[in-house]
Amino acid sequence: MLSSCLKTLLDFTNLHAASHAATLGSLKIRAKFQDEVAENLASLVINSSHQKSARFSGYLSVGCLAVMGALATSAAHADSVLGVELSPAICKLNPYMGNLRQCIEGNPMTVNFYRVANQSCSNSRYSMSPLQEKITSKVIPDGNIRKNIWQQYGRCSGLSTPNYFRTITSLASQLKLPKELSSGRSYRFTSSGLSHQLLSLNPGMKPNSFNFFCQKNSAGQSVLTYINVCYDNNGRFAQCATRSYACPSQFLIDGNY
């Protein structure tokens, strides 16, 4: 398992992106109202292409999540980083992840981490209401993954469990991604072409507000697997500390399960 995880991350070793203290808890709206609004937004942006009832086997790629988060951020700048996983590619390229809920249900995209740097880690327990669990599952389908993200990053964010996952849901819901990423089909993209689409779809986003990550398939082709997006401490798009070179100038977007 660890060897497979390390193989998955070989293309990511040049990344030193940024994050820093961020809290988006300044909104003075009741938590339940925020959750209900976020639920509607999340269903529009990051949705499940299939809703099947399936039993999760319990496997959790803790090591991959931890390494991805470490590579995706550093304490150099006052940024937070949201990691978006292109689940069809990840599930196909890494068969050992096939029992994760996003793979079973056929989700096109999921959040795989959110890190805020330069905060003291606490021993706060993972605790969310059933309503918020349901809402958060739209962007992080697997319950064990949610708990692991909290242990790895959430308890070191300076936020409570509800506020941490409310922030994730809000950021993911507002982030607009090209329709090709959730079309269920495969496309060949240039890095510059995908960058242009992201900038066009997201007002305020800067050319250095995101990083792409790729993994090679059995044919030796680079496939887009992750997009990490950087924010300032007010939830606005911000400059990532370092640009990633984990993808070539051309790569595949594989939306087929």
PDB file of C-alpha atoms in Angstrom:
ATOM      1  CA  MET A   1       0.000   0.000   0.000  1.00  0.00           C
ATOM      2  CA  LEU A   2       2.720   2.497   0.953  1.00  0.00           C
ATOM      3  CA  SER A   3       4.721   1.723  -2.170  1.00  0.00           C
ATOM      4  CA  SER A   4       1.635   2.424  -4.288  1.00  0.00           C
ATOM      5  CA  CYS A   5       1.065   5.675  -2.430  1.00  0.00           C
ATOM      6  CA  LEU A   6       4.650   6.776  -2.960  1.00  0.00           C
ATOM      7  CA  LYS A   7       4.410   5.892  -6.638  1.00  0.00           C
ATOM      8  CA  THR A   8       1.292   8.029  -6.878  1.00  0.00           C
ATOM      9  CA  LEU A   9       3.186  10.980  -5.438  1.00  0.00           C
ATOM     10  CA  LEU A  10       6.405  10.780  -7.461  1.00  0.00           C
ATOM     11  CA  ASP A  11       5.228  13.521  -9.815  1.00  0.00           C
ATOM     12  CA  PHE A  12       4.517  15.888  -6.931  1.00  0.00           C
ATOM     13  CA  THR A  13       7.994  16.234  -5.435  1.00  0.00           C
ATOM     14  CA  ASN A  14       8.747  19.702  -6.810  1.00  0.00           C
ATOM     15  CA  LEU A  15       5.844  21.373  -5.055  1.00  0.00           C
ATOM     16  CA  HIS A  16       6.275  23.808  -2.151  1.00  0.00           C
ATOM     17  CA  ALA A  17       2.970  25.671  -2.193  1.00  0.00           C
ATOM     18  CA  ALA A  18       1.769  28.001   0.522  1.00  0.00           C
ATOM     19  CA  SER A  19      -0.748  28.220   3.274  1.00  0.00           C
ATOM     20  CA  HIS A  20      -1.276  30.216   6.419  1.00  0.00           C
ATOM     21  CA  ALA A  21      -3.826  31.080   9.038  1.00  0.00           C
ATOM     22  CA  ALA A  22      -7.276  31.494   7.580  1.00  0.00           C
ATOM     23  CA  THR A  23     -10.604  31.748   9.228  1.00  0.00           C
ATOM     24  CA  LEU A  24     -13.795  32.275   7.355  1.00  0.00           C
ATOM     25  CA  GLY A  25     -15.908  32.375  10.494  1.00  0.00           C
ATOM     26  CA  SER A  26     -16.565  36.099  10.288  1.00  0.00           C
ATOM     27  CA  LEU A  27     -20.044  35.563   8.848  1.00  0.00           C
ATOM     28  CA  LYS A  28     -22.614  36.198  11.546  1.00  0.00           C
ATOM     29  CA  ILE A  29     -25.283  33.972  10.103  1.00  0.00           C
ATOM     30  CA  ARG A  30     -26.706  31.114  12.049  1.00  0.00           C
ATOM     31  CA  ALA A  31     -24.891  27.843  11.491  1.00  0.00           C
ATOM     32  CA  LYS A  32     -27.952  25.966  10.330  1.00  0.00           C
ATOM     33  CA  PHE A  33     -28.817  28.650   7.796  1.00  0.00           C
ATOM     34  CA  GLN A  34     -25.241  28.562   6.475  1.00  0.00           C
ATOM     35  CA  ASP A  35     -25.449  24.818   6.142  1.00  0.00           C
ATOM     36  CA  GLU A  36     -28.718  24.905   4.230  1.00  0.00           C
ATOM     37  CA  VAL A  37     -27.386  27.536   1.809  1.00  0.00           C
ATOM     38  CA  ALA A  38     -24.144  25.590   1.397  1.00  0.00           C
ATOM     39  CA  GLU A  39     -26.095  22.426   0.643  1.00  0.00           C
ATOM     40  CA  ASN A  40     -27.813  24.102  -2.285  1.00  0.00           C
ATOM     41  CA  LEU A  41     -24.547  25.553  -3.591  1.00  0.00           C
ATOM     42  CA  ALA A  42     -22.631  22.309  -3.233  1.00  0.00           C
ATOM     43  CA  SER A  43     -25.193  20.370  -5.213  1.00  0.00           C
ATOM     44  CA  LEU A  44     -24.696  22.771  -8.130  1.00  0.00           C
ATOM     45  CA  VAL A  45     -20.926  22.613  -8.365  1.00  0.00           C
ATOM     46  CA  ILE A  46     -19.476  19.353  -7.074  1.00  0.00           C
ATOM     47  CA  ASN A  47     -22.080  16.654  -7.472  1.00  0.00           C
ATOM     48  CA  SER A  48     -22.280  12.904  -7.656  1.00  0.00           C
ATOM     49  CA  SER A  49     -22.914  11.410 -11.064  1.00  0.00           C
ATOM     50  CA  HIS A  50     -24.466   8.324  -9.476  1.00  0.00           C
ATOM     51  CA  GLN A  51     -26.197   7.840  -6.129  1.00  0.00           C
ATOM     52  CA  LYS A  52     -25.859   4.201  -5.226  1.00  0.00           C
ATOM     53  CA  SER A  53     -26.142   2.678  -1.785  1.00  0.00           C
ATOM     54  CA  ALA A  54     -22.872   0.855  -1.304  1.00  0.00           C
ATOM     55  CA  ARG A  55     -21.007  -0.564   1.636  1.00  0.00           C
ATOM     56  CA  PHE A  56     -17.577   0.936   2.324  1.00  0.00           C
ATOM     57  CA  SER A  57     -14.915  -1.605   3.185  1.00  0.00           C
ATOM     58  CA  GLY A  58     -13.075   0.660   5.593  1.00  0.00           C
ATOM     59  CA  TYR A  59      -9.845   1.174   3.676  1.00  0.00           C
ATOM     60  CA  LEU A  60      -8.363   4.651   4.124  1.00  0.00           C
ATOM     61  CA  SER A  61      -5.331   6.061   2.326  1.00  0.00           C
ATOM     62  CA  VAL A  62      -4.054   8.029   5.320  1.00  0.00           C
ATOM     63  CA  GLY A  63      -0.479   8.212   4.047  1.00  0.00           C
ATOM     64  CA  CYS A  64      -1.469   9.646   0.653  1.00  0.00           C
ATOM     65  CA  LEU A  65      -3.621  12.333   2.227  1.00  0.00           C
ATOM     66  CA  ALA A  66      -0.892  13.324   4.647  1.00  0.00           C
ATOM     67  CA  VAL A  67       1.809  13.573   1.980  1.00  0.00           C
ATOM     68  CA  MET A  68      -0.485  15.448  -0.412  1.00  0.00           C
ATOM     69  CA  GLY A  69      -1.251  18.020   2.246  1.00  0.00           C
ATOM     70  CA  ALA A  70       2.396  18.443   3.169  1.00  0.00           C
ATOM     71  CA  LEU A  71       3.399  18.924  -0.456  1.00  0.00           C
ATOM     72  CA  ALA A  72       0.517  21.228  -1.162  1.00  0.00           C
ATOM     73  CA  THR A  73       1.327  23.754   1.537  1.00  0.00           C
ATOM     74  CA  SER A  74       4.090  25.445   3.455  1.00  0.00           C
ATOM     75  CA  ALA A  75       4.133  28.014   6.220  1.00  0.00           C
ATOM     76  CA  ALA A  76       5.771  30.698   4.072  1.00  0.00           C
ATOM     77  CA  HIS A  77       2.680  32.747   3.128  1.00  0.00           C
ATOM     78  CA  ALA A  78      -0.681  33.617   4.641  1.00  0.00           C
ATOM     79  CA  ASP A  79      -2.599  31.286   2.352  1.00  0.00           C
ATOM     80  CA  SER A  80      -4.886  28.343   2.847  1.00  0.00           C
ATOM     81  CA  VAL A  81      -5.057  25.577   0.262  1.00  0.00           C
ATOM     82  CA  LEU A  82      -8.039  23.528  -0.895  1.00  0.00           C
ATOM     83  CA  GLY A  83      -7.246  20.262  -2.651  1.00  0.00           C
ATOM     84  CA  VAL A  84      -9.693  19.026  -5.305  1.00  0.00           C
ATOM     85  CA  GLU A  85      -9.375  15.427  -6.480  1.00  0.00           C
ATOM     86  CA  LEU A  86     -10.490  14.307  -9.931  1.00  0.00           C
ATOM     87  CA  SER A  87     -11.910  11.064  -8.638  1.00  0.00           C
ATOM     88  CA  PRO A  88     -12.364   9.065 -11.895  1.00  0.00           C
ATOM     89  CA  ALA A  89      -8.648   9.383 -12.679  1.00  0.00           C
ATOM     90  CA  ILE A  90      -7.574   8.696  -9.085  1.00  0.00           C
ATOM     91  CA  CYS A  91      -9.801   5.633  -8.771  1.00  0.00           C
ATOM     92  CA  LYS A  92      -8.579   4.137 -12.065  1.00  0.00           C
ATOM     93  CA  LEU A  93      -4.901   4.898 -11.559  1.00  0.00           C
ATOM     94  CA  ASN A  94      -4.865   3.620  -7.976  1.00  0.00           C
ATOM     95  CA  PRO A  95      -6.943   0.417  -7.752  1.00  0.00           C
ATOM     96  CA  TYR A  96      -6.274   0.099  -4.014  1.00  0.00           C
ATOM     97  CA  MET A  97      -8.534   3.158  -3.566  1.00  0.00           C
ATOM     98  CA  GLY A  98     -11.460   1.471  -5.320  1.00  0.00           C
ATOM     99  CA  ASN A  99     -13.412   0.918  -2.100  1.00  0.00           C
ATOM    100  CA  LEU A 100     -13.559   4.604  -1.260  1.00  0.00           C
ATOM    101  CA  ARG A 101     -17.074   5.964  -1.461  1.00  0.00           C
ATOM    102  CA  GLN A 102     -16.322   8.449  -4.242  1.00  0.00           C
ATOM    103  CA  CYS A 103     -15.062   5.570  -6.394  1.00  0.00           C
ATOM    104  CA  ILE A 104     -18.061   3.373  -5.627  1.00  0.00           C
ATOM    105  CA  GLU A 105     -20.599   6.138  -6.244  1.00  0.00           C
ATOM    106  CA  GLY A 106     -18.873   7.590  -9.291  1.00  0.00           C
ATOM    107  CA  ASN A 107     -18.250  11.120  -8.026  1.00  0.00           C
ATOM    108  CA  PRO A 108     -16.547  13.305 -10.637  1.00  0.00           C
ATOM    109  CA  MET A 109     -14.736  15.470  -8.083  1.00  0.00           C
ATOM    110  CA  THR A 110     -14.149  15.461  -4.327  1.00  0.00           C
ATOM    111  CA  VAL A 111     -12.239  17.590  -1.837  1.00  0.00           C
ATOM    112  CA  ASN A 112      -9.241  15.668  -0.552  1.00  0.00           C
ATOM    113  CA  PHE A 113      -7.859  18.195   1.962  1.00  0.00           C
ATOM    114  CA  TYR A 114      -8.010  21.756   3.274  1.00  0.00           C
ATOM    115  CA  ARG A 115      -5.013  23.088   5.126  1.00  0.00           C
ATOM    116  CA  VAL A 116      -4.501  26.292   7.057  1.00  0.00           C
ATOM    117  CA  ALA A 117      -0.920  26.904   8.167  1.00  0.00           C
ATOM    118  CA  ASN A 118       0.619  28.429  11.278  1.00  0.00           C
ATOM    119  CA  GLN A 119      -2.053  27.400  13.749  1.00  0.00           C
ATOM    120  CA  SER A 120      -1.554  25.357  16.883  1.00  0.00           C
ATOM    121  CA  CYS A 121      -2.942  21.840  16.726  1.00  0.00           C
ATOM    122  CA  SER A 122      -5.607  20.943  19.256  1.00  0.00           C
ATOM    123  CA  ASN A 123      -7.065  17.709  20.544  1.00  0.00           C
ATOM    124  CA  SER A 124     -10.571  18.699  19.455  1.00  0.00           C
ATOM    125  CA  ARG A 125     -12.703  15.710  18.580  1.00  0.00           C
ATOM    126  CA  TYR A 126     -14.414  15.269  15.245  1.00  0.00           C
ATOM    127  CA  SER A 127     -18.027  16.248  15.808  1.00  0.00           C
ATOM    128  CA  MET A 128     -20.681  17.341  13.321  1.00  0.00           C
ATOM    129  CA  SER A 129     -24.462  17.329  13.258  1.00  0.00           C
ATOM    130  CA  PRO A 130     -26.237  14.839  10.974  1.00  0.00           C
ATOM    131  CA  LEU A 131     -27.322  17.739   8.742  1.00  0.00           C
ATOM    132  CA  GLN A 132     -23.780  18.974   8.289  1.00  0.00           C
ATOM    133  CA  GLU A 133     -22.504  15.438   7.720  1.00  0.00           C
ATOM    134  CA  LYS A 134     -25.016  15.135   4.884  1.00  0.00           C
ATOM    135  CA  ILE A 135     -23.975  18.463   3.377  1.00  0.00           C
ATOM    136  CA  THR A 136     -20.256  17.790   3.689  1.00  0.00           C
ATOM    137  CA  SER A 137     -20.683  14.377   2.066  1.00  0.00           C
ATOM    138  CA  LYS A 138     -21.462  16.168  -1.200  1.00  0.00           C
ATOM    139  CA  VAL A 139     -17.844  17.291  -1.449  1.00  0.00           C
ATOM    140  CA  ILE A 140     -16.164  14.655   0.778  1.00  0.00           C
ATOM    141  CA  PRO A 141     -18.308  11.538   0.291  1.00  0.00           C
ATOM    142  CA  ASP A 142     -16.460   9.106   2.514  1.00  0.00           C
ATOM    143  CA  GLY A 143     -16.979   9.435   6.268  1.00  0.00           C
ATOM    144  CA  ASN A 144     -13.616   7.944   7.165  1.00  0.00           C
ATOM    145  CA  ILE A 145     -11.883  10.356   4.800  1.00  0.00           C
ATOM    146  CA  ARG A 146     -13.670  13.259   6.496  1.00  0.00           C
ATOM    147  CA  LYS A 147     -12.450  12.105   9.891  1.00  0.00           C
ATOM    148  CA  ASN A 148      -8.924  11.659   8.587  1.00  0.00           C
ATOM    149  CA  ILE A 149      -8.898  15.133   7.015  1.00  0.00           C
ATOM    150  CA  TRP A 150      -9.969  16.538  10.384  1.00  0.00           C
ATOM    151  CA  GLN A 151      -7.187  14.670  12.185  1.00  0.00           C
ATOM    152  CA  GLN A 152      -4.533  15.640   9.652  1.00  0.00           C
ATOM    153  CA  TYR A 153      -5.524  19.256   9.007  1.00  0.00           C
ATOM    154  CA  GLY A 154      -8.750  20.367  10.642  1.00  0.00           C
ATOM    155  CA  ARG A 155      -7.636  20.239  14.254  1.00  0.00           C
ATOM    156  CA  CYS A 156      -4.617  22.329  13.240  1.00  0.00           C
ATOM    157  CA  SER A 157      -6.718  24.975  11.463  1.00  0.00           C
ATOM    158  CA  GLY A 158      -7.805  27.041  14.447  1.00  0.00           C
ATOM    159  CA  LEU A 159     -11.442  26.231  13.583  1.00  0.00           C
ATOM    160  CA  SER A 160     -14.015  24.040  15.255  1.00  0.00           C
ATOM    161  CA  THR A 161     -15.119  20.932  13.382  1.00  0.00           C
ATOM    162  CA  PRO A 162     -18.373  22.516  12.124  1.00  0.00           C
ATOM    163  CA  ASN A 163     -16.653  25.747  11.034  1.00  0.00           C
ATOM    164  CA  TYR A 164     -13.806  23.867   9.382  1.00  0.00           C
ATOM    165  CA  PHE A 165     -16.089  21.729   7.229  1.00  0.00           C
ATOM    166  CA  ARG A 166     -18.458  24.640   6.650  1.00  0.00           C
ATOM    167  CA  THR A 167     -15.469  26.524   5.210  1.00  0.00           C
ATOM    168  CA  ILE A 168     -14.595  23.572   2.964  1.00  0.00           C
ATOM    169  CA  THR A 169     -18.161  23.326   1.686  1.00  0.00           C
ATOM    170  CA  SER A 170     -18.355  27.063   1.071  1.00  0.00           C
ATOM    171  CA  LEU A 171     -15.059  27.230  -0.836  1.00  0.00           C
ATOM    172  CA  ALA A 172     -15.825  24.120  -2.878  1.00  0.00           C
ATOM    173  CA  SER A 173     -19.311  25.377  -3.704  1.00  0.00           C
ATOM    174  CA  GLN A 174     -18.052  28.731  -4.951  1.00  0.00           C
ATOM    175  CA  LEU A 175     -15.187  27.274  -6.969  1.00  0.00           C
ATOM    176  CA  LYS A 176     -16.225  26.932 -10.619  1.00  0.00           C
ATOM    177  CA  LEU A 177     -14.530  24.212 -12.639  1.00  0.00           C
ATOM    178  CA  PRO A 178     -14.693  23.559 -16.398  1.00  0.00           C
ATOM    179  CA  LYS A 179     -17.577  21.311 -17.405  1.00  0.00           C
ATOM    180  CA  GLU A 180     -15.132  18.895 -19.051  1.00  0.00           C
ATOM    181  CA  LEU A 181     -13.911  17.847 -15.604  1.00  0.00           C
ATOM    182  CA  SER A 182     -17.298  16.373 -14.711  1.00  0.00           C
ATOM    183  CA  SER A 183     -18.586  15.327 -18.142  1.00  0.00           C
ATOM    184  CA  GLY A 184     -17.784  11.622 -17.740  1.00  0.00           C
ATOM    185  CA  ARG A 185     -15.651  11.759 -20.881  1.00  0.00           C
ATOM    186  CA  SER A 186     -11.951  12.041 -21.584  1.00  0.00           C
ATOM    187  CA  TYR A 187     -10.244  15.086 -23.066  1.00  0.00           C
ATOM    188  CA  ARG A 188      -6.763  16.237 -23.924  1.00  0.00           C
ATOM    189  CA  PHE A 189      -5.970  19.631 -22.450  1.00  0.00           C
ATOM    190  CA  THR A 190      -3.054  22.018 -22.436  1.00  0.00           C
ATOM    191  CA  SER A 191      -2.034  23.479 -19.108  1.00  0.00           C
ATOM    192  CA  SER A 192      -2.493  26.971 -20.502  1.00  0.00           C
ATOM    193  CA  GLY A 193      -5.959  26.125 -21.856  1.00  0.00           C
ATOM    194  CA  LEU A 194      -7.226  24.770 -18.543  1.00  0.00           C
ATOM    195  CA  SER A 195      -5.667  27.719 -16.720  1.00  0.00           C
ATOM    196  CA  HIS A 196      -7.490  30.128 -19.024  1.00  0.00           C
ATOM    197  CA  GLN A 197     -10.819  28.421 -18.343  1.00  0.00           C
ATOM    198  CA  LEU A 198     -10.312  28.561 -14.574  1.00  0.00           C
ATOM    199  CA  LEU A 199      -9.469  32.259 -14.726  1.00  0.00           C
ATOM    200  CA  SER A 200     -12.514  32.973 -16.894  1.00  0.00           C
ATOM    201  CA  LEU A 201     -14.879  31.059 -14.631  1.00  0.00           C
ATOM    202  CA  ASN A 202     -13.610  32.444 -11.314  1.00  0.00           C
ATOM    203  CA  PRO A 203     -13.484  36.255 -11.029  1.00  0.00           C
ATOM    204  CA  GLY A 204     -10.620  37.364  -8.825  1.00  0.00           C
ATOM    205  CA  MET A 205      -8.573  34.240  -9.440  1.00  0.00           C
ATOM    206  CA  LYS A 206      -4.948  34.911 -10.358  1.00  0.00           C
ATOM    207  CA  PRO A 207      -2.740  32.893 -12.742  1.00  0.00           C
ATOM    208  CA  ASN A 208      -0.753  31.683  -9.738  1.00  0.00           C
ATOM    209  CA  SER A 209      -3.756  30.868  -7.516  1.00  0.00           C
ATOM    210  CA  PHE A 210      -3.757  27.167  -8.424  1.00  0.00           C
ATOM    211  CA  ASN A 211      -1.502  24.216  -9.113  1.00  0.00           C
ATOM    212  CA  PHE A 212      -2.081  21.139 -11.272  1.00  0.00           C
ATOM    213  CA  PHE A 213      -0.911  17.607 -10.448  1.00  0.00           C
ATOM    214  CA  CYS A 214      -0.641  14.672 -12.826  1.00  0.00           C
ATOM    215  CA  GLN A 215       0.057  10.970 -12.652  1.00  0.00           C
ATOM    216  CA  LYS A 216       1.098   8.748 -15.549  1.00  0.00           C
ATOM    217  CA  ASN A 217      -1.182   5.937 -16.680  1.00  0.00           C
ATOM    218  CA  SER A 218      -0.098   2.532 -17.961  1.00  0.00           C
ATOM    219  CA  ALA A 219       0.442   4.001 -21.427  1.00  0.00           C
ATOM    220  CA  GLY A 220       2.833   6.584 -20.053  1.00  0.00           C
ATOM    221  CA  GLN A 221       0.373   9.468 -20.569  1.00  0.00           C
ATOM    222  CA  SER A 222       0.093  12.207 -17.953  1.00  0.00           C
ATOM    223  CA  VAL A 223      -3.383  12.372 -16.433  1.00  0.00           C
ATOM    224  CA  LEU A 224      -4.662  15.282 -14.334  1.00  0.00           C
ATOM    225  CA  THR A 225      -5.395  14.033 -10.823  1.00  0.00           C
ATOM    226  CA  TYR A 226      -5.530  17.046  -8.494  1.00  0.00           C
ATOM    227  CA  ILE A 227      -6.075  20.798  -8.597  1.00  0.00           C
ATOM    228  CA  ASN A 228      -4.978  22.733  -5.514  1.00  0.00           C
ATOM    229  CA  VAL A 229      -6.383  26.231  -5.063  1.00  0.00           C
ATOM    230  CA  CYS A 230      -4.858  28.900  -2.792  1.00  0.00           C
ATOM    231  CA  TYR A 231      -6.785  31.479  -0.756  1.00  0.00           C
ATOM    232  CA  ASP A 232      -6.021  34.390   1.545  1.00  0.00           C
ATOM    233  CA  ASN A 233      -7.344  34.632   5.093  1.00  0.00           C
ATOM    234  CA  ASN A 234     -10.604  36.151   3.875  1.00  0.00           C
ATOM    235  CA  GLY A 235     -11.429  33.303   1.518  1.00  0.00           C
ATOM    236  CA  ARG A 236     -10.373  35.208  -1.611  1.00  0.00           C
ATOM    237  CA  PHE A 237      -8.142  33.682  -4.255  1.00  0.00           C
ATOM    238  CA  ALA A 238      -4.497  34.288  -3.434  1.00  0.00           C
ATOM    239  CA  GLN A 239      -1.044  33.630  -4.796  1.00  0.00           C
ATOM    240  CA  CYS A 240       0.383  30.199  -4.071  1.00  0.00           C
ATOM    241  CA  ALA A 241       3.877  30.435  -2.597  1.00  0.00           C
ATOM    242  CA  THR A 242       5.433  28.252  -5.289  1.00  0.00           C
ATOM    243  CA  ARG A 243       4.262  27.104  -8.684  1.00  0.00           C
ATOM    244  CA  SER A 244       3.982  23.367  -9.255  1.00  0.00           C
ATOM    245  CA  TYR A 245       5.632  21.630 -12.187  1.00  0.00           C
ATOM    246  CA  ALA A 246       3.940  18.285 -11.579  1.00  0.00           C
ATOM    247  CA  CYS A 247       2.137  18.339 -14.952  1.00  0.00           C
ATOM    248  CA  PRO A 248       3.559  18.717 -18.468  1.00  0.00           C
ATOM    249  CA  SER A 249       2.252  21.312 -20.913  1.00  0.00           C
ATOM    250  CA  GLN A 250      -0.313  18.775 -22.203  1.00  0.00           C
ATOM    251  CA  PHE A 251      -2.210  16.122 -20.263  1.00  0.00           C
ATOM    252  CA  LEU A 252      -5.364  14.036 -20.250  1.00  0.00           C
ATOM    253  CA  ILE A 253      -8.534  14.640 -18.257  1.00  0.00           C
ATOM    254  CA  ASP A 254     -10.037  11.218 -17.712  1.00  0.00           C
ATOM    255  CA  GLY A 255     -13.642  11.393 -16.561  1.00  0.00           C
ATOM    256  CA  ASN A 256     -14.522   7.765 -17.264  1.00  0.00           C
ATOM    257  CA  TYR A 257     -14.963   5.233 -14.485  1.00  0.00           C
TER     258      TYR A 257
END
